[in-house]
Amino acid sequence: MVEQGVMRMEQVVRTENERKKAYLRRYLEAKRAQEVLEHEIDELRLDMIPGSPAQDGMPHGSGGGDLSGYVARLDDLVQKLRTQMYKKIQIRAEITERIDAMENETESLLLRLRYIHDLKWEEVAVTMDYSCRAVHKIHSKALEHFKI
């Protein structure tokens, strides 16, 4: 009976930690969405240069055709990019405010390096001068103390 209670509590903690990690990952997801839009805009602009090869290796854009479709598509992508950039800024501000509110500076730094600066675990360990194992333990404690 006690064993089942412990197992249930561990499951609750795991579920809560996954929810917190998903919350923290929102910034990097927004950043990647922005990068995808920037790449699409760059490709669209490149495709309209007369004689430039598109992804399929064939020349595109005659230089003299109707550009209204191109302009409309470019305008749409630029507007989506602006919206995405604003969303990314808001998400970052919200997450960093919550990270900065943490009492333990080591835990706060770890979350910032991992979820804002997108460092790999090994890079976090080197930056913080800890072993990978210690970083994972600190991460567990940081998630426990992080408030959504």
Coordinates of N, CA, C and O in Angstrom, one line a residue:
M1 N 0.8 -1.2 0.0 CA 0.0 0.0 0.0 C 0.9 1.3 0.0 O 0.6 2.2 -0.8
V2 N 1.9 1.3 0.9 CA 2.8 2.4 0.9 C 3.6 2.5 -0.4 O 3.8 3.6 -0.9
E3 N 4.0 1.4 -0.9 CA 4.7 1.3 -2.1 C 3.9 1.9 -3.3 O 4.4 2.6 -4.1
Q4 N 2.6 1.6 -3.3 CA 1.8 2.2 -4.4 C 1.7 3.7 -4.3 O 1.6 4.4 -5.2
G5 N 1.6 4.2 -3.0 CA 1.5 5.6 -2.8 C 2.8 6.3 -3.2 O 2.7 7.4 -3.8
V6 N 3.9 5.7 -3.0 CA 5.2 6.2 -3.4 C 5.3 6.3 -4.9 O 5.7 7.3 -5.6
M7 N 4.8 5.2 -5.6 CA 4.9 5.1 -7.0 C 3.9 6.2 -7.6 O 4.3 6.8 -8.6
R8 N 2.8 6.3 -7.0 CA 1.9 7.4 -7.5 C 2.5 8.8 -7.4 O 2.3 9.6 -8.3
M9 N 3.1 9.0 -6.3 CA 3.7 10.3 -6.0 C 4.9 10.6 -7.0 O 5.0 11.7 -7.6
E10 N 5.7 9.5 -7.3 CA 6.7 9.7 -8.3 C 6.2 10.0 -9.7 O 6.7 10.8 -10.4
Q11 N 5.0 9.3 -10.0 CA 4.4 9.6 -11.3 C 3.9 11.0 -11.4 O 4.0 11.7 -12.4
V12 N 3.3 11.5 -10.3 CA 2.8 12.9 -10.2 C 4.0 13.9 -10.4 O 3.9 14.9 -11.2
V13 N 5.1 13.6 -9.8 CA 6.3 14.5 -9.9 C 6.8 14.4 -11.4 O 7.1 15.5 -12.0
R14 N 6.9 13.2 -12.0 CA 7.3 13.1 -13.4 C 6.4 13.9 -14.3 O 6.9 14.6 -15.2
T15 N 5.1 13.7 -14.1 CA 4.2 14.4 -15.0 C 4.3 16.0 -14.8 O 4.3 16.7 -15.8
E16 N 4.5 16.4 -13.6 CA 4.6 17.9 -13.3 C 5.9 18.4 -13.9 O 6.0 19.4 -14.5
N17 N 7.0 17.6 -13.8 CA 8.3 18.0 -14.4 C 8.2 18.1 -16.0 O 8.7 19.0 -16.6
E18 N 7.5 17.1 -16.6 CA 7.3 17.2 -18.0 C 6.5 18.4 -18.4 O 6.8 19.0 -19.5
R19 N 5.5 18.8 -17.6 CA 4.7 20.0 -17.9 C 5.6 21.2 -17.8 O 5.5 22.1 -18.7
K20 N 6.5 21.3 -16.8 CA 7.4 22.4 -16.7 C 8.4 22.5 -17.8 O 8.7 23.5 -18.3
K21 N 8.9 21.3 -18.2 CA 9.9 21.3 -19.3 C 9.2 21.8 -20.6 O 9.8 22.5 -21.4
A22 N 8.0 21.3 -20.8 CA 7.2 21.8 -22.0 C 7.0 23.3 -22.0 O 7.2 24.0 -23.0
Y23 N 6.7 23.8 -20.8 CA 6.6 25.3 -20.7 C 7.9 26.0 -21.0 O 7.9 27.0 -21.7
L24 N 9.0 25.5 -20.5 CA 10.3 26.1 -20.7 C 10.7 26.0 -22.2 O 11.4 26.9 -22.7
R25 N 10.3 24.9 -22.8 CA 10.7 24.7 -24.3 C 10.0 25.6 -25.2 O 10.4 25.8 -26.4
R26 N 9.0 26.3 -24.8 CA 8.2 27.2 -25.6 C 9.0 28.2 -26.3 O 8.8 28.6 -27.5
Y27 N 10.0 28.8 -25.6 CA 10.9 29.8 -26.2 C 11.7 29.3 -27.4 O 11.7 29.9 -28.5
L28 N 12.3 28.1 -27.2 CA 13.1 27.6 -28.3 C 12.2 27.2 -29.5 O 12.6 27.3 -30.6
E29 N 11.0 26.7 -29.2 CA 10.1 26.4 -30.3 C 9.7 27.6 -31.0 O 9.6 27.6 -32.3
A30 N 9.5 28.7 -30.3 CA 9.1 30.0 -31.0 C 10.3 30.5 -31.8 O 10.1 31.0 -32.9
K31 N 11.5 30.3 -31.3 CA 12.7 30.8 -32.0 C 12.9 30.0 -33.3 O 13.2 30.5 -34.3
R32 N 12.7 28.7 -33.2 CA 12.8 27.8 -34.4 C 11.7 28.2 -35.4 O 12.0 28.2 -36.6
A33 N 10.5 28.4 -35.0 CA 9.5 28.8 -35.9 C 9.8 30.1 -36.6 O 9.6 30.3 -37.8
Q34 N 10.4 31.1 -35.9 CA 10.9 32.3 -36.5 C 12.0 32.0 -37.6 O 12.0 32.6 -38.7
E35 N 12.9 31.1 -37.2 CA 14.0 30.8 -38.2 C 13.4 30.1 -39.4 O 13.9 30.4 -40.5
V36 N 12.4 29.3 -39.3 CA 11.8 28.7 -40.5 C 11.2 29.8 -41.4 O 11.3 29.7 -42.6
L37 N 10.5 30.7 -40.8 CA 9.9 31.8 -41.6 C 10.9 32.6 -42.3 O 10.8 33.0 -43.4
E38 N 12.0 32.9 -41.6 CA 13.1 33.7 -42.2 C 13.7 32.9 -43.4 O 14.0 33.5 -44.4
H39 N 13.9 31.6 -43.2 CA 14.4 30.8 -44.3 C 13.4 30.8 -45.5 O 13.9 30.9 -46.6
E40 N 12.1 30.7 -45.2 CA 11.2 30.7 -46.3 C 11.2 32.1 -47.1 O 11.1 32.1 -48.3
I41 N 11.3 33.2 -46.4 CA 11.4 34.5 -47.0 C 12.7 34.6 -47.8 O 12.7 35.0 -49.0
D42 N 13.8 34.1 -47.3 CA 15.1 34.1 -48.1 C 14.9 33.3 -49.4 O 15.4 33.7 -50.4
E43 N 14.3 32.1 -49.2 CA 14.2 31.3 -50.4 C 13.3 31.9 -51.5 O 13.5 31.9 -52.7
L44 N 12.2 32.5 -51.0 CA 11.3 33.2 -51.9 C 12.0 34.4 -52.6 O 11.8 34.5 -53.9
R45 N 12.8 35.1 -51.9 CA 13.5 36.2 -52.5 C 14.5 35.7 -53.5 O 14.7 36.2 -54.6
L46 N 15.2 34.6 -53.2 CA 16.2 34.0 -54.1 C 15.5 33.5 -55.4 O 16.1 33.6 -56.4
D47 N 14.4 32.9 -55.2 CA 13.6 32.3 -56.3 C 13.2 33.4 -57.3 O 13.1 33.1 -58.5
M48 N 13.1 34.6 -56.9 CA 12.7 35.7 -57.8 C 13.8 36.4 -58.5 O 13.6 37.2 -59.3
I49 N 15.1 36.0 -58.2 CA 16.2 36.6 -58.9 C 16.3 35.8 -60.3 O 16.4 34.6 -60.3
P50 N 16.2 36.6 -61.4 CA 16.2 35.9 -62.7 C 17.5 35.1 -62.9 O 18.6 35.5 -62.6
G51 N 17.3 33.8 -63.3 CA 18.4 32.9 -63.5 C 19.0 32.2 -62.3 O 19.9 31.4 -62.5
S52 N 18.5 32.5 -61.1 CA 19.0 31.8 -59.9 C 18.4 30.4 -59.8 O 17.2 30.3 -60.1
P53 N 19.2 29.5 -59.4 CA 18.6 28.1 -59.2 C 17.8 28.0 -58.0 O 18.2 28.5 -56.9
A54 N 16.6 27.4 -58.1 CA 15.8 27.2 -56.9 C 16.2 25.8 -56.4 O 17.2 25.2 -56.8
Q55 N 15.5 25.3 -55.4 CA 15.9 24.1 -54.8 C 15.9 22.9 -55.8 O 16.6 22.0 -55.6
D56 N 15.1 23.0 -56.8 CA 15.0 21.8 -57.7 C 16.1 22.0 -58.8 O 16.2 21.1 -59.7
G57 N 16.9 23.0 -58.7 CA 18.1 23.2 -59.7 C 17.7 23.8 -61.0 O 18.5 24.1 -61.8
M58 N 16.4 24.1 -61.1 CA 15.9 24.7 -62.4 C 15.8 26.2 -62.2 O 15.5 26.7 -61.1
P59 N 16.1 27.0 -63.3 CA 15.9 28.5 -63.2 C 14.5 28.8 -63.0 O 13.6 28.2 -63.5
H60 N 14.2 29.8 -62.1 CA 12.9 30.3 -61.9 C 12.9 31.8 -62.0 O 13.9 32.5 -61.8
G61 N 11.7 32.4 -62.3 CA 11.5 33.8 -62.4 C 12.0 34.3 -63.7 O 13.2 34.2 -64.1
S62 N 11.1 34.9 -64.5 CA 11.5 35.4 -65.8 C 11.9 36.8 -65.8 O 12.5 37.3 -66.7
G63 N 11.7 37.5 -64.7 CA 12.1 38.9 -64.6 C 11.2 39.9 -65.2 O 11.2 41.0 -64.9
G64 N 10.2 39.4 -66.0 CA 9.3 40.3 -66.6 C 7.9 40.0 -66.4 O 7.0 40.6 -66.9
G65 N 7.6 38.9 -65.6 CA 6.2 38.5 -65.4 C 5.5 39.3 -64.4 O 6.0 40.2 -63.8
D66 N 4.2 38.9 -64.1 CA 3.4 39.6 -63.1 C 4.0 39.1 -61.7 O 4.0 37.9 -61.4
L67 N 4.4 40.1 -60.9 CA 4.9 39.8 -59.6 C 3.9 40.0 -58.5 O 4.3 39.9 -57.3
S68 N 2.7 40.2 -58.8 CA 1.7 40.4 -57.7 C 1.6 39.2 -56.8 O 1.4 39.4 -55.6
G69 N 1.6 38.0 -57.3 CA 1.5 36.8 -56.5 C 2.7 36.7 -55.6 O 2.6 36.4 -54.4
Y70 N 3.9 37.0 -56.2 CA 5.1 37.0 -55.4 C 5.1 38.0 -54.3 O 5.4 37.7 -53.1
V71 N 4.7 39.2 -54.6 CA 4.6 40.3 -53.6 C 3.6 39.9 -52.5 O 3.9 40.1 -51.3
A72 N 2.5 39.4 -52.9 CA 1.5 39.0 -51.9 C 2.0 37.9 -50.9 O 1.8 38.0 -49.7
R73 N 2.7 36.9 -51.5 CA 3.2 35.8 -50.7 C 4.3 36.4 -49.8 O 4.4 36.0 -48.6
L74 N 5.2 37.2 -50.3 CA 6.3 37.8 -49.5 C 5.7 38.6 -48.4 O 6.1 38.5 -47.2
D75 N 4.7 39.5 -48.7 CA 4.1 40.3 -47.7 C 3.4 39.4 -46.6 O 3.5 39.7 -45.4
D76 N 2.8 38.3 -47.0 CA 2.2 37.4 -46.0 C 3.2 36.8 -45.1 O 3.1 36.8 -43.9
L77 N 4.3 36.4 -45.7 CA 5.4 35.8 -44.9 C 6.1 36.8 -43.9 O 6.4 36.5 -42.8
V78 N 6.2 38.0 -44.4 CA 6.8 39.0 -43.6 C 5.9 39.4 -42.4 O 6.4 39.5 -41.3
Q79 N 4.6 39.4 -42.7 CA 3.7 39.7 -41.6 C 3.7 38.5 -40.6 O 3.7 38.7 -39.3
K80 N 3.7 37.3 -41.0 CA 3.8 36.1 -40.1 C 5.1 36.2 -39.3 O 5.1 35.8 -38.1
L81 N 6.2 36.6 -40.0 CA 7.5 36.7 -39.3 C 7.4 37.8 -38.2 O 7.9 37.5 -37.0
R82 N 6.8 38.9 -38.4 CA 6.7 39.9 -37.4 C 5.9 39.4 -36.2 O 6.2 39.6 -35.1
T83 N 4.8 38.7 -36.5 CA 3.9 38.2 -35.5 C 4.7 37.1 -34.6 O 4.6 37.1 -33.4
Q84 N 5.5 36.3 -35.3 CA 6.2 35.3 -34.6 C 7.3 35.9 -33.8 O 7.6 35.4 -32.7
M85 N 8.0 36.9 -34.3 CA 9.0 37.6 -33.5 C 8.5 38.2 -32.2 O 9.1 38.1 -31.2
Y86 N 7.3 38.8 -32.3 CA 6.7 39.4 -31.2 C 6.3 38.3 -30.2 O 6.5 38.4 -29.0
K87 N 5.8 37.2 -30.7 CA 5.4 36.1 -29.8 C 6.6 35.5 -29.1 O 6.6 35.3 -27.9
K88 N 7.7 35.4 -29.8 CA 9.0 34.9 -29.3 C 9.5 35.8 -28.2 O 9.9 35.3 -27.1
I89 N 9.4 37.1 -28.4 CA 9.9 38.0 -27.4 C 9.0 38.0 -26.1 O 9.5 38.0 -25.0
Q90 N 7.7 37.8 -26.3 CA 6.8 37.7 -25.1 C 7.1 36.5 -24.4 O 7.1 36.5 -23.1
I91 N 7.3 35.3 -25.1 CA 7.5 34.1 -24.4 C 8.8 34.1 -23.6 O 8.9 33.7 -22.5
R92 N 9.9 34.7 -24.2 CA 11.2 34.8 -23.6 C 11.1 35.6 -22.3 O 11.6 35.3 -21.3
A93 N 10.4 36.8 -22.4 CA 10.2 37.6 -21.2 C 9.5 36.9 -20.1 O 9.9 37.0 -18.9
E94 N 8.5 36.2 -20.4 CA 7.7 35.5 -19.4 C 8.5 34.4 -18.8 O 8.5 34.3 -17.5
I95 N 9.2 33.6 -19.6 CA 10.0 32.5 -19.0 C 11.2 33.1 -18.2 O 11.4 32.6 -17.1
T96 N 11.9 34.0 -18.7 CA 13.1 34.5 -18.0 C 12.6 35.2 -16.7 O 13.4 35.1 -15.7
E97 N 11.5 35.8 -16.7 CA 11.0 36.4 -15.4 C 10.8 35.4 -14.4 O 11.2 35.5 -13.2
R98 N 10.2 34.2 -14.8 CA 10.0 33.1 -13.8 C 11.3 32.5 -13.4 O 11.5 32.1 -12.3
I99 N 12.2 32.4 -14.4 CA 13.6 31.8 -14.0 C 14.3 32.7 -13.0 O 14.9 32.3 -12.0
D100 N 14.3 34.0 -13.3 CA 14.9 35.0 -12.5 C 14.3 35.1 -11.1 O 15.0 35.5 -10.1
A101 N 13.1 34.7 -10.9 CA 12.4 34.7 -9.6 C 12.8 33.6 -8.7 O 12.5 33.6 -7.5
M102 N 13.5 32.6 -9.3 CA 14.0 31.5 -8.5 C 15.0 31.9 -7.4 O 15.8 32.8 -7.7
E103 N 15.0 31.3 -6.3 CA 15.9 31.7 -5.2 C 17.3 31.2 -5.4 O 18.2 31.9 -5.1
N104 N 17.4 30.0 -5.9 CA 18.8 29.4 -6.1 C 19.4 29.9 -7.4 O 18.8 29.5 -8.5
E105 N 20.5 30.6 -7.4 CA 21.1 31.1 -8.6 C 21.6 30.0 -9.5 O 21.6 30.2 -10.7
T106 N 22.1 29.0 -8.9 CA 22.7 27.9 -9.7 C 21.6 27.2 -10.5 O 21.8 27.0 -11.7
E107 N 20.5 27.0 -9.9 CA 19.3 26.4 -10.6 C 18.8 27.3 -11.7 O 18.5 26.9 -12.8
S108 N 18.8 28.6 -11.3 CA 18.3 29.6 -12.3 C 19.2 29.6 -13.5 O 18.8 29.7 -14.7
L109 N 20.5 29.6 -13.3 CA 21.5 29.7 -14.4 C 21.4 28.5 -15.2 O 21.4 28.5 -16.5
L110 N 21.2 27.3 -14.6 CA 21.1 26.1 -15.4 C 19.9 26.1 -16.3 O 20.0 25.8 -17.5
L111 N 18.7 26.5 -15.8 CA 17.5 26.6 -16.6 C 17.7 27.6 -17.8 O 17.3 27.4 -18.9
R112 N 18.4 28.7 -17.5 CA 18.6 29.8 -18.5 C 19.5 29.2 -19.6 O 19.2 29.3 -20.8
L113 N 20.6 28.5 -19.2 CA 21.5 28.0 -20.2 C 20.8 26.9 -21.1 O 21.0 26.8 -22.3
R114 N 20.0 26.1 -20.5 CA 19.4 25.0 -21.2 C 18.2 25.4 -22.0 O 18.1 25.0 -23.2
Y115 N 17.3 26.2 -21.5 CA 16.1 26.5 -22.1 C 16.0 27.9 -22.8 O 15.1 28.1 -23.7
I116 N 16.9 28.8 -22.6 CA 17.0 30.0 -23.3 C 18.1 30.1 -24.3 O 18.0 30.4 -25.4
H117 N 19.3 29.6 -23.8 CA 20.5 29.6 -24.7 C 20.7 28.3 -25.5 O 21.6 28.2 -26.3
D118 N 19.8 27.3 -25.2 CA 19.7 26.1 -26.0 C 21.1 25.3 -26.0 O 21.5 24.7 -27.0
L119 N 21.7 25.3 -24.8 CA 23.0 24.5 -24.7 C 22.6 23.1 -24.5 O 21.7 22.7 -23.8
K120 N 23.5 22.2 -25.0 CA 23.4 20.8 -24.7 C 23.8 20.5 -23.3 O 24.5 21.3 -22.7
W121 N 23.4 19.4 -22.8 CA 23.8 19.0 -21.4 C 25.3 19.1 -21.1 O 25.7 19.7 -20.1
E122 N 26.1 18.6 -22.1 CA 27.5 18.7 -21.9 C 28.0 20.1 -21.9 O 28.9 20.4 -21.1
E123 N 27.5 21.0 -22.7 CA 27.8 22.4 -22.7 C 27.5 23.1 -21.4 O 28.2 23.9 -20.9
V124 N 26.3 22.7 -20.9 CA 25.9 23.3 -19.6 C 26.9 22.9 -18.5 O 27.3 23.7 -17.7
A125 N 27.2 21.6 -18.5 CA 28.2 21.1 -17.5 C 29.5 21.9 -17.6 O 30.1 22.3 -16.6
V126 N 30.0 22.1 -18.8 CA 31.3 22.8 -19.0 C 31.2 24.2 -18.5 O 32.0 24.7 -17.8
T127 N 30.1 24.9 -19.0 CA 29.9 26.3 -18.6 C 29.8 26.5 -17.1 O 30.4 27.4 -16.6
M128 N 29.1 25.6 -16.5 CA 28.9 25.7 -15.0 C 30.0 25.0 -14.2 O 30.0 25.2 -13.0
D129 N 30.9 24.3 -14.9 CA 32.0 23.7 -14.2 C 31.5 22.6 -13.2 O 32.0 22.5 -12.1
Y130 N 30.6 21.8 -13.7 CA 30.0 20.6 -13.0 C 30.1 19.4 -13.9 O 30.2 19.5 -15.1
S131 N 30.0 18.2 -13.3 CA 29.9 17.0 -14.0 C 28.5 16.9 -14.6 O 27.6 17.6 -14.2
C132 N 28.4 16.1 -15.7 CA 27.0 15.9 -16.3 C 26.1 15.4 -15.3 O 24.9 15.8 -15.2
R133 N 26.5 14.5 -14.4 CA 25.7 13.9 -13.4 C 25.2 15.0 -12.5 O 24.0 15.0 -12.1
A134 N 26.1 15.8 -12.0 CA 25.7 16.9 -11.1 C 24.7 17.9 -11.8 O 23.7 18.3 -11.1
V135 N 24.9 18.2 -13.0 CA 24.0 19.0 -13.8 C 22.6 18.4 -13.8 O 21.6 19.2 -13.6
H136 N 22.5 17.1 -14.0 CA 21.2 16.5 -14.1 C 20.5 16.5 -12.7 O 19.3 16.7 -12.6
K137 N 21.3 16.4 -11.7 CA 20.7 16.5 -10.3 C 20.2 17.9 -10.0 O 19.1 18.1 -9.5
I138 N 21.0 18.9 -10.4 CA 20.6 20.3 -10.2 C 19.4 20.6 -11.1 O 18.5 21.3 -10.6
H139 N 19.3 20.0 -12.3 CA 18.1 20.2 -13.1 C 16.9 19.7 -12.5 O 15.8 20.3 -12.5
S140 N 17.0 18.5 -11.9 CA 15.8 17.9 -11.2 C 15.4 18.9 -10.0 O 14.2 19.1 -9.9
K141 N 16.3 19.4 -9.3 CA 16.0 20.3 -8.2 C 15.4 21.6 -8.7 O 14.4 22.2 -8.2
A142 N 16.0 22.1 -9.8 CA 15.5 23.3 -10.4 C 14.1 23.2 -10.9 O 13.2 24.1 -10.7
L143 N 13.7 22.0 -11.5 CA 12.3 21.8 -12.0 C 11.4 21.8 -10.8 O 10.3 22.3 -10.8
E144 N 11.9 21.1 -9.7 CA 11.1 21.0 -8.5 C 10.8 22.5 -8.0 O 9.6 22.7 -7.5
H145 N 11.7 23.3 -8.0 CA 11.6 24.7 -7.5 C 11.0 25.7 -8.5 O 10.5 26.8 -8.1
F146 N 11.0 25.4 -9.7 CA 10.5 26.3 -10.8 C 8.9 26.4 -10.7 O 8.2 25.4 -10.6
K147 N 8.4 27.6 -10.7 CA 7.0 27.9 -10.6 C 6.5 28.3 -12.0 O 7.0 29.3 -12.6
I148 N 5.4 27.7 -12.5 CA 4.8 28.1 -13.7 C 3.7 29.2 -13.4 O 3.0 29.1 -12.5

